[in-house]
PDB file of C-alpha atoms in Angstrom:
ATOM      1  CA  UNK D   1       0.000   0.000   0.000  1.00 57.00           C
ATOM      2  CA  UNK D   2       2.939   2.345   0.687  1.00 72.00           C
ATOM      3  CA  UNK D   3       4.094   2.244  -2.933  1.00 71.00           C
ATOM      4  CA  UNK D   4       0.556   3.177  -4.046  1.00 76.00           C
ATOM      5  CA  UNK D   5       0.505   6.146  -1.659  1.00 72.00           C
ATOM      6  CA  UNK D   6       3.873   7.385  -2.966  1.00 71.00           C
ATOM      7  CA  UNK D   7       2.735   6.878  -6.576  1.00 83.00           C
ATOM      8  CA  UNK D   8      -0.482   8.786  -5.849  1.00 86.00           C
ATOM      9  CA  UNK D   9       1.478  11.658  -4.280  1.00 90.00           C
ATOM     10  CA  UNK D  10       3.770  11.833  -7.301  1.00 87.00           C
ATOM     11  CA  UNK D  11       0.764  11.890  -9.652  1.00 90.00           C
ATOM     12  CA  UNK D  12      -0.725  14.751  -7.608  1.00 92.00           C
ATOM     13  CA  UNK D  13       2.553  16.667  -7.886  1.00 94.00           C
ATOM     14  CA  UNK D  14       2.730  15.995 -11.631  1.00 94.00           C
ATOM     15  CA  UNK D  15      -0.791  17.367 -12.109  1.00 95.00           C
ATOM     16  CA  UNK D  16      -0.029  20.373  -9.911  1.00 96.00           C
ATOM     17  CA  UNK D  17       3.148  21.297 -11.836  1.00 96.00           C
ATOM     18  CA  UNK D  18       1.519  20.617 -15.217  1.00 95.00           C
ATOM     19  CA  UNK D  19      -1.377  22.939 -14.371  1.00 96.00           C
ATOM     20  CA  UNK D  20       1.005  25.601 -13.041  1.00 97.00           C
ATOM     21  CA  UNK D  21       3.063  25.321 -16.235  1.00 97.00           C
ATOM     22  CA  UNK D  22       0.009  25.719 -18.478  1.00 96.00           C
ATOM     23  CA  UNK D  23      -1.187  28.733 -16.490  1.00 97.00           C
ATOM     24  CA  UNK D  24       2.249  30.374 -16.638  1.00 97.00           C
ATOM     25  CA  UNK D  25       2.360  29.676 -20.382  1.00 95.00           C
ATOM     26  CA  UNK D  26      -1.050  31.319 -20.884  1.00 94.00           C
ATOM     27  CA  UNK D  27       0.106  34.373 -18.898  1.00 96.00           C
ATOM     28  CA  UNK D  28       3.206  34.597 -21.082  1.00 95.00           C
ATOM     29  CA  UNK D  29       5.534  33.793 -18.158  1.00 97.00           C
ATOM     30  CA  UNK D  30       7.642  31.444 -20.231  1.00 97.00           C
ATOM     31  CA  UNK D  31      10.586  31.005 -17.829  1.00 97.00           C
ATOM     32  CA  UNK D  32       8.154  29.942 -15.115  1.00 98.00           C
ATOM     33  CA  UNK D  33       6.382  27.600 -17.547  1.00 97.00           C
ATOM     34  CA  UNK D  34       9.714  25.986 -18.482  1.00 97.00           C
ATOM     35  CA  UNK D  35      10.626  25.464 -14.814  1.00 97.00           C
ATOM     36  CA  UNK D  36       7.233  23.858 -14.128  1.00 97.00           C
ATOM     37  CA  UNK D  37       7.373  21.581 -17.194  1.00 97.00           C
ATOM     38  CA  UNK D  38      10.907  20.549 -16.193  1.00 97.00           C
ATOM     39  CA  UNK D  39       9.513  19.554 -12.785  1.00 96.00           C
ATOM     40  CA  UNK D  40       6.836  17.463 -14.523  1.00 96.00           C
ATOM     41  CA  UNK D  41       9.472  15.724 -16.675  1.00 96.00           C
ATOM     42  CA  UNK D  42      11.641  15.076 -13.598  1.00 96.00           C
ATOM     43  CA  UNK D  43       8.693  13.531 -11.725  1.00 95.00           C
ATOM     44  CA  UNK D  44       7.190  11.696 -14.729  1.00 94.00           C
ATOM     45  CA  UNK D  45       9.861  11.161 -17.429  1.00 95.00           C
ATOM     46  CA  UNK D  46       7.488   9.066 -19.588  1.00 95.00           C
ATOM     47  CA  UNK D  47       4.885  11.825 -20.173  1.00 95.00           C
ATOM     48  CA  UNK D  48       5.111  12.891 -23.846  1.00 96.00           C
ATOM     49  CA  UNK D  49       2.722  15.862 -23.398  1.00 95.00           C
ATOM     50  CA  UNK D  50       5.139  17.448 -20.923  1.00 96.00           C
ATOM     51  CA  UNK D  51       7.990  17.259 -23.447  1.00 97.00           C
ATOM     52  CA  UNK D  52       5.748  18.538 -26.252  1.00 97.00           C
ATOM     53  CA  UNK D  53       4.606  21.550 -24.230  1.00 96.00           C
ATOM     54  CA  UNK D  54       8.139  22.207 -22.986  1.00 97.00           C
ATOM     55  CA  UNK D  55       9.308  22.186 -26.613  1.00 97.00           C
ATOM     56  CA  UNK D  56       6.645  24.702 -27.634  1.00 96.00           C
ATOM     57  CA  UNK D  57       7.589  27.061 -24.795  1.00 97.00           C
ATOM     58  CA  UNK D  58      11.273  26.840 -25.744  1.00 97.00           C
ATOM     59  CA  UNK D  59      10.251  27.546 -29.354  1.00 97.00           C
ATOM     60  CA  UNK D  60       8.311  30.640 -28.243  1.00 95.00           C
ATOM     61  CA  UNK D  61      11.522  31.868 -26.596  1.00 95.00           C
ATOM     62  CA  UNK D  62      13.557  31.247 -29.744  1.00 96.00           C
ATOM     63  CA  UNK D  63      15.466  28.408 -28.032  1.00 97.00           C
ATOM     64  CA  UNK D  64      15.291  26.147 -31.091  1.00 97.00           C
ATOM     65  CA  UNK D  65      17.921  23.619 -29.947  1.00 98.00           C
ATOM     66  CA  UNK D  66      16.204  23.072 -26.576  1.00 98.00           C
ATOM     67  CA  UNK D  67      12.843  22.989 -28.335  1.00 98.00           C
ATOM     68  CA  UNK D  68      14.048  20.338 -30.782  1.00 98.00           C
ATOM     69  CA  UNK D  69      15.421  18.152 -27.949  1.00 98.00           C
ATOM     70  CA  UNK D  70      12.164  18.305 -25.981  1.00 98.00           C
ATOM     71  CA  UNK D  71      10.018  17.659 -29.066  1.00 98.00           C
ATOM     72  CA  UNK D  72      12.243  14.732 -30.118  1.00 97.00           C
ATOM     73  CA  UNK D  73      11.716  13.216 -26.653  1.00 98.00           C
ATOM     74  CA  UNK D  74       7.930  13.613 -27.088  1.00 97.00           C
ATOM     75  CA  UNK D  75       8.000  11.892 -30.507  1.00 96.00           C
ATOM     76  CA  UNK D  76      10.159   9.078 -29.143  1.00 97.00           C
ATOM     77  CA  UNK D  77       7.637   8.434 -26.347  1.00 97.00           C
ATOM     78  CA  UNK D  78       4.565   8.782 -28.569  1.00 96.00           C
ATOM     79  CA  UNK D  79       5.058   8.908 -32.343  1.00 94.00           C
ATOM     80  CA  UNK D  80       2.314  10.665 -34.275  1.00 91.00           C
ATOM     81  CA  UNK D  81       1.426  13.276 -31.642  1.00 90.00           C
ATOM     82  CA  UNK D  82      -0.411  16.088 -33.349  1.00 84.00           C
ATOM     83  CA  UNK D  83       1.720  19.174 -33.929  1.00 93.00           C
ATOM     84  CA  UNK D  84       4.988  17.726 -32.629  1.00 96.00           C
ATOM     85  CA  UNK D  85       6.405  16.791 -36.065  1.00 96.00           C
ATOM     86  CA  UNK D  86       5.442  20.230 -37.366  1.00 97.00           C
ATOM     87  CA  UNK D  87       7.355  22.158 -34.711  1.00 97.00           C
ATOM     88  CA  UNK D  88      10.274  19.728 -34.758  1.00 97.00           C
ATOM     89  CA  UNK D  89      10.466  20.256 -38.527  1.00 97.00           C
ATOM     90  CA  UNK D  90      10.427  24.043 -38.133  1.00 97.00           C
ATOM     91  CA  UNK D  91      13.113  23.809 -35.419  1.00 97.00           C
ATOM     92  CA  UNK D  92      15.243  21.698 -37.779  1.00 97.00           C
ATOM     93  CA  UNK D  93      14.967  24.299 -40.565  1.00 97.00           C
ATOM     94  CA  UNK D  94      15.793  27.134 -38.139  1.00 97.00           C
ATOM     95  CA  UNK D  95      18.796  25.139 -36.854  1.00 97.00           C
ATOM     96  CA  UNK D  96      20.061  24.779 -40.438  1.00 97.00           C
ATOM     97  CA  UNK D  97      19.205  21.071 -40.648  1.00 97.00           C
ATOM     98  CA  UNK D  98      16.791  21.321 -43.591  1.00 97.00           C
ATOM     99  CA  UNK D  99      16.967  17.662 -44.675  1.00 97.00           C
ATOM    100  CA  UNK D 100      15.898  16.592 -41.187  1.00 97.00           C
ATOM    101  CA  UNK D 101      13.206  19.291 -41.352  1.00 97.00           C
ATOM    102  CA  UNK D 102      11.885  17.838 -44.620  1.00 97.00           C
ATOM    103  CA  UNK D 103      11.406  14.449 -42.939  1.00 96.00           C
ATOM    104  CA  UNK D 104       9.496  15.875 -39.959  1.00 97.00           C
ATOM    105  CA  UNK D 105       7.404  18.259 -42.061  1.00 97.00           C
ATOM    106  CA  UNK D 106       6.401  15.477 -44.467  1.00 96.00           C
ATOM    107  CA  UNK D 107       5.308  13.474 -41.418  1.00 96.00           C
ATOM    108  CA  UNK D 108       3.332  16.486 -40.138  1.00 96.00           C
ATOM    109  CA  UNK D 109       1.539  16.740 -43.503  1.00 96.00           C
ATOM    110  CA  UNK D 110       0.885  12.997 -43.524  1.00 95.00           C
ATOM    111  CA  UNK D 111      -0.730  13.331 -40.076  1.00 94.00           C
ATOM    112  CA  UNK D 112      -2.689  16.465 -41.074  1.00 93.00           C
ATOM    113  CA  UNK D 113      -2.818  17.279 -44.818  1.00 92.00           C
ATOM    114  CA  UNK D 114      -4.647  20.551 -44.085  1.00 91.00           C
ATOM    115  CA  UNK D 115      -1.807  21.893 -41.900  1.00 91.00           C
ATOM    116  CA  UNK D 116      -0.950  25.075 -43.799  1.00 92.00           C
ATOM    117  CA  UNK D 117       2.145  25.876 -41.735  1.00 93.00           C
ATOM    118  CA  UNK D 118       3.667  22.449 -42.489  1.00 95.00           C
ATOM    119  CA  UNK D 119       2.958  22.874 -46.219  1.00 93.00           C
ATOM    120  CA  UNK D 120       4.688  26.255 -46.264  1.00 92.00           C
ATOM    121  CA  UNK D 121       7.678  25.265 -44.114  1.00 95.00           C
ATOM    122  CA  UNK D 122       8.178  22.120 -46.212  1.00 96.00           C
ATOM    123  CA  UNK D 123       8.756  24.375 -49.215  1.00 94.00           C
ATOM    124  CA  UNK D 124      11.359  26.337 -47.225  1.00 93.00           C
ATOM    125  CA  UNK D 125      13.019  23.147 -45.946  1.00 96.00           C
ATOM    126  CA  UNK D 126      13.251  21.688 -49.455  1.00 96.00           C
ATOM    127  CA  UNK D 127      14.705  24.943 -50.769  1.00 93.00           C
ATOM    128  CA  UNK D 128      17.275  25.130 -47.943  1.00 94.00           C
ATOM    129  CA  UNK D 129      18.168  21.473 -48.586  1.00 95.00           C
ATOM    130  CA  UNK D 130      19.042  22.440 -52.174  1.00 94.00           C
ATOM    131  CA  UNK D 131      15.985  20.813 -53.748  1.00 94.00           C
ATOM    132  CA  UNK D 132      14.833  23.842 -55.752  1.00 92.00           C
ATOM    133  CA  UNK D 133      12.441  22.001 -58.092  1.00 93.00           C
ATOM    134  CA  UNK D 134      10.812  20.071 -55.233  1.00 94.00           C
ATOM    135  CA  UNK D 135      10.504  23.311 -53.232  1.00 93.00           C
ATOM    136  CA  UNK D 136       8.771  25.129 -56.109  1.00 92.00           C
ATOM    137  CA  UNK D 137       6.458  22.162 -56.647  1.00 93.00           C
ATOM    138  CA  UNK D 138       5.608  22.020 -52.917  1.00 94.00           C
ATOM    139  CA  UNK D 139       4.941  25.769 -52.648  1.00 92.00           C
ATOM    140  CA  UNK D 140       2.804  25.690 -55.824  1.00 92.00           C
ATOM    141  CA  UNK D 141       0.803  22.769 -54.403  1.00 92.00           C
ATOM    142  CA  UNK D 142       0.362  24.582 -51.078  1.00 92.00           C
ATOM    143  CA  UNK D 143      -0.699  27.821 -52.797  1.00 89.00           C
ATOM    144  CA  UNK D 144      -3.264  25.847 -54.813  1.00 91.00           C
ATOM    145  CA  UNK D 145      -4.549  24.133 -51.656  1.00 91.00           C
ATOM    146  CA  UNK D 146      -4.739  27.466 -49.754  1.00 91.00           C
ATOM    147  CA  UNK D 147      -5.376  30.089 -52.473  1.00 89.00           C
ATOM    148  CA  UNK D 148      -6.456  32.772 -49.974  1.00 89.00           C
ATOM    149  CA  UNK D 149      -3.242  32.662 -47.946  1.00 87.00           C
ATOM    150  CA  UNK D 150      -1.110  35.735 -48.724  1.00 87.00           C
ATOM    151  CA  UNK D 151       1.942  34.321 -46.893  1.00 85.00           C
ATOM    152  CA  UNK D 152       2.006  31.221 -49.090  1.00 84.00           C
ATOM    153  CA  UNK D 153       1.566  33.268 -52.253  1.00 83.00           C
ATOM    154  CA  UNK D 154       4.390  35.555 -51.095  1.00 85.00           C
ATOM    155  CA  UNK D 155       6.650  32.549 -50.361  1.00 83.00           C
ATOM    156  CA  UNK D 156       5.917  31.121 -53.806  1.00 84.00           C
ATOM    157  CA  UNK D 157       6.706  34.476 -55.446  1.00 87.00           C
ATOM    158  CA  UNK D 158       9.956  34.724 -53.480  1.00 85.00           C
ATOM    159  CA  UNK D 159      10.937  31.183 -54.499  1.00 84.00           C
ATOM    160  CA  UNK D 160      10.277  31.919 -58.171  1.00 86.00           C
ATOM    161  CA  UNK D 161      12.359  35.086 -57.857  1.00 87.00           C
ATOM    162  CA  UNK D 162      15.287  33.205 -56.291  1.00 84.00           C
ATOM    163  CA  UNK D 163      14.987  30.436 -58.885  1.00 83.00           C
ATOM    164  CA  UNK D 164      15.059  32.959 -61.732  1.00 84.00           C
ATOM    165  CA  UNK D 165      18.207  34.583 -60.283  1.00 84.00           C
ATOM    166  CA  UNK D 166      19.935  31.190 -59.913  1.00 78.00           C
ATOM    167  CA  UNK D 167      19.017  30.187 -63.448  1.00 75.00           C
ATOM    168  CA  UNK D 168      20.192  33.604 -64.674  1.00 76.00           C
ATOM    169  CA  UNK D 169      23.560  33.172 -62.935  1.00 73.00           C
ATOM    170  CA  UNK D 170      23.963  29.683 -64.417  1.00 67.00           C
ATOM    171  CA  UNK D 171      23.575  31.033 -67.955  1.00 63.00           C
ATOM    172  CA  UNK D 172      26.053  33.945 -67.625  1.00 56.00           C
TER     173      UNK D 172
END
């Protein structure tokens, strides 16, 4: 019975810290949220949601390396968690690991084909990975799927502009 009591107390602490972390996150107190999520992970290292949320808070702070580590831990514990592949893919692109980003972003699109952010970032990841044709194709597809999105149309225009300059340089 003693082990059950201890386990119950730990679960109570996990819930307490998780709630505190979410509240801090909603108030924009990101350092506090990180500290609370780290407590959750310390108490319950097998809880993928804690790593996922921790990764998103790190991302919000521009801590892409820490974000990627936390999100990778979440994916390892529970593959296919909604949103985790997306943000891990974006982290990878921001950390100049575009090929890795392509893999995660393709997974994010497989999990949710209507995820506009994944469609757009996949184009960027492909471009940064040196796959110009695939990037243009991806951005064109995304712009067709989301014709009212000015950011996607802008990204497509930018990509065409860069492609034209590269082609121009190749023919000089």
